[in-house]
């Protein structure tokens, strides 16, 4: 499966010819200034929660592409009220079968206010089940025992998790999360964008390697095969 990283927690996964864009925060990210959001194609935009560093470019990309926004009920309805026509509200524990596969909304331990102060429901993660490779995107979250449920739901091939600490899991907790979800390959996100979440990439990879885990840190704009 091809994954393209667009900085911070934004990435694009291509499944069965469909393009799934997660948590677009690009135009306001100094580190991603080479990326022009007008060039991004998407069929679906999945939003883990309402914080600006996950939703900032969702409206513009949804309007440009006609992509369907998949998010918790409160976030999805916030976009509906703005005039977005294609949206799919979910909530924790629920699954829905789309044309690329099934999305299961799972717990995340984090907050979720929307950029204008509106209530943003609760933060979630997504389990993406499909014919190619199942994966788990935790969204912004603390390490939580709920992650032990993931292998009960499905065998996953890789996960995408925050590693920047301060607002989310740091390296040690993300490595423990990888053990809980029983997948050794982790694409690290949510680091370096702001002062509070700067990391040393080589040290980060070593922390994972010491525990028998593989931490992938693609460059912004890079497409990797996982
Ligand atoms: Ni957040
Ligand atoms: Mn965040």
XYZ file of C-alpha atoms and ligand atoms in Angstrom:
228
model
C 0.000 0.000 0.000
C 1.264 3.477 -0.846
C 1.330 6.085 1.894
C 2.247 9.700 1.160
C 3.217 11.905 4.107
C 2.162 15.566 4.024
C 3.639 16.648 7.341
C 2.376 16.733 10.937
C -0.370 14.047 11.110
C -1.462 14.300 7.488
C -1.039 11.342 5.164
C -2.722 9.855 2.135
C -3.382 6.126 1.777
C -4.373 4.619 -1.565
C -6.661 1.590 -1.318
C -8.393 -0.040 -4.291
C -7.813 3.085 -6.359
C -9.443 5.286 -3.709
C -7.493 8.059 -2.023
C -7.979 8.472 1.729
C -6.539 11.681 3.181
C -6.129 11.842 6.948
C -6.024 14.959 9.148
C -5.030 17.620 6.591
C -2.986 20.430 8.161
C -0.681 21.562 5.385
C -1.077 25.217 4.358
C -0.462 26.409 7.927
C 2.504 24.093 8.472
C 5.796 25.913 7.875
C 7.549 22.529 7.369
C 5.113 21.558 4.570
C 5.280 24.777 2.561
C 6.474 22.894 -0.540
C 3.111 21.085 -0.671
C 0.369 22.826 -2.666
C -2.994 21.627 -1.370
C -4.576 22.368 -4.764
C -2.617 19.381 -6.150
C -3.948 16.899 -3.570
C -6.570 14.459 -4.806
C -8.875 12.773 -2.314
C -11.992 10.614 -2.336
C -12.305 10.621 1.451
C -10.988 12.907 4.183
C -10.827 11.251 7.610
C -10.614 13.577 10.603
C -9.597 12.125 13.964
C -10.778 15.171 15.960
C -11.555 18.862 15.688
C -8.213 20.498 16.503
C -6.914 22.937 13.876
C -3.702 20.946 13.357
C -5.893 18.094 12.013
C -8.687 19.866 10.156
C -7.266 23.172 8.867
C -7.315 22.272 5.153
C -10.224 19.825 5.196
C -12.851 22.292 3.963
C -10.745 23.585 1.061
C -9.759 20.078 -0.070
C -13.316 18.747 0.330
C -14.666 21.614 -1.774
C -11.977 21.188 -4.443
C -12.245 17.402 -4.714
C -15.796 16.566 -3.604
C -14.253 14.130 -1.105
C -16.453 12.709 1.652
C -15.509 13.830 5.161
C -15.520 10.953 7.672
C -15.398 12.164 11.268
C -17.174 11.945 14.597
C -20.776 13.175 14.605
C -20.046 16.668 15.935
C -17.157 17.336 13.531
C -19.063 15.923 10.535
C -22.127 18.063 11.317
C -19.925 21.154 11.736
C -18.824 20.650 8.118
C -22.403 19.926 7.029
C -23.461 23.289 8.536
C -20.728 24.980 6.458
C -22.345 23.572 3.316
C -20.181 20.478 2.769
C -22.473 18.008 0.984
C -20.474 14.796 1.302
C -19.957 13.730 4.894
C -20.272 10.569 6.943
C -20.676 10.897 10.729
C -19.471 8.075 12.976
C -18.932 7.497 16.660
C -16.767 5.267 18.831
C -17.290 1.555 18.403
C -19.107 1.892 15.108
C -18.038 0.414 11.761
C -19.146 1.282 8.244
C -18.396 -0.413 4.945
C -17.210 2.012 2.266
C -16.185 1.179 -1.324
C -12.497 0.818 -0.306
C -13.093 -1.230 2.844
C -14.419 -0.865 6.375
C -13.701 1.927 8.838
C -14.092 1.219 12.540
C -14.030 4.225 14.853
C -12.024 3.434 17.982
C -11.172 5.196 21.209
C -8.529 7.862 21.561
C -7.706 9.683 24.773
C -7.512 13.345 23.762
C -9.710 16.466 23.458
C -11.477 17.746 20.327
C -12.604 21.418 20.230
C -13.177 22.854 16.747
C -11.213 25.923 15.553
C -14.137 28.353 16.132
C -14.715 27.069 19.668
C -17.593 24.740 18.701
C -17.915 21.464 20.575
C -15.968 18.842 18.658
C -17.189 15.651 20.304
C -14.552 13.150 21.370
C -11.284 12.372 19.616
C -11.114 9.014 17.837
C -8.785 6.688 16.044
C -9.561 4.652 12.932
C -9.085 1.029 12.076
C -8.998 0.692 8.280
C -9.886 -2.829 7.167
C -9.406 -3.656 3.503
C -8.286 -6.350 1.035
C -4.723 -5.016 0.841
C -3.389 -4.228 4.338
C -5.319 -3.486 7.491
C -3.953 -0.570 9.447
C -4.630 1.515 12.538
C -4.352 5.275 12.778
C -4.519 6.155 16.465
C -5.087 9.895 16.003
C -3.834 12.141 18.795
C -3.966 10.013 21.905
C -2.357 8.969 25.118
C -1.265 5.383 25.486
C -4.407 3.584 26.639
C -5.313 0.011 27.469
C -8.132 0.312 24.903
C -5.407 -0.338 22.311
C -5.388 -3.954 23.492
C -8.753 -4.290 21.732
C -7.251 -3.603 18.294
C -5.857 -7.156 17.759
C -9.239 -8.533 18.870
C -10.893 -6.579 16.066
C -8.365 -7.357 13.324
C -4.818 -8.319 12.470
C -3.120 -5.111 11.358
C -0.003 -4.818 9.196
C 1.123 -1.368 10.339
C 0.016 1.569 12.422
C 0.323 5.332 12.273
C 0.832 6.979 15.632
C 1.928 10.273 17.164
C 5.402 10.270 18.707
C 6.036 13.950 19.514
C 5.098 13.891 23.225
C 3.618 16.869 25.156
C 0.177 16.749 23.432
C 0.195 12.997 22.654
C 2.191 9.839 23.244
C 5.943 10.233 23.196
C 8.391 7.632 21.913
C 8.275 5.203 24.816
C 4.483 5.191 24.988
C 4.106 4.898 21.199
C 6.448 1.887 21.274
C 4.313 0.338 24.032
C 1.227 1.063 21.905
C 2.804 -0.769 18.959
C 3.241 -3.820 21.206
C -0.405 -3.610 22.298
C -1.760 -3.436 18.755
C 0.626 -6.262 17.762
C 2.205 -4.661 14.751
C 5.941 -3.994 14.558
C 5.815 -1.318 11.865
C 4.892 2.206 12.920
C 4.779 5.352 10.812
C 5.498 8.169 13.271
C 3.566 11.446 12.976
C 2.793 14.563 15.082
C 6.388 15.643 15.663
C 8.675 18.616 14.825
C 5.825 20.905 13.678
C 5.809 23.055 16.817
C 8.328 23.867 19.518
C 6.716 21.523 22.037
C 7.062 18.410 19.862
C 10.568 18.523 18.411
C 12.300 15.129 18.309
C 15.678 13.662 17.366
C 14.777 11.329 14.484
C 17.801 9.053 14.819
C 17.254 8.657 18.553
C 13.563 7.976 17.926
C 14.347 5.175 15.473
C 16.846 3.694 17.947
C 14.248 3.641 20.752
C 11.966 1.561 18.513
C 14.742 -0.653 17.166
C 15.810 -1.552 20.718
C 12.346 -2.999 21.264
C 12.256 -4.955 17.983
C 10.059 -2.328 16.305
C 10.492 -0.453 13.047
C 9.776 3.299 13.110
C 9.271 4.830 9.667
C 9.665 8.599 9.349
C 9.030 9.517 5.710
C 10.013 12.985 4.507
C 7.247 15.493 3.857
C 5.989 14.865 0.325
C 7.534 11.372 0.217
C 5.527 8.305 -0.815
C 6.480 5.031 0.829
C 5.358 1.468 0.184
C 4.278 -0.371 3.354
Ni -5.187 17.342 18.958
Mn -2.722 17.458 17.238
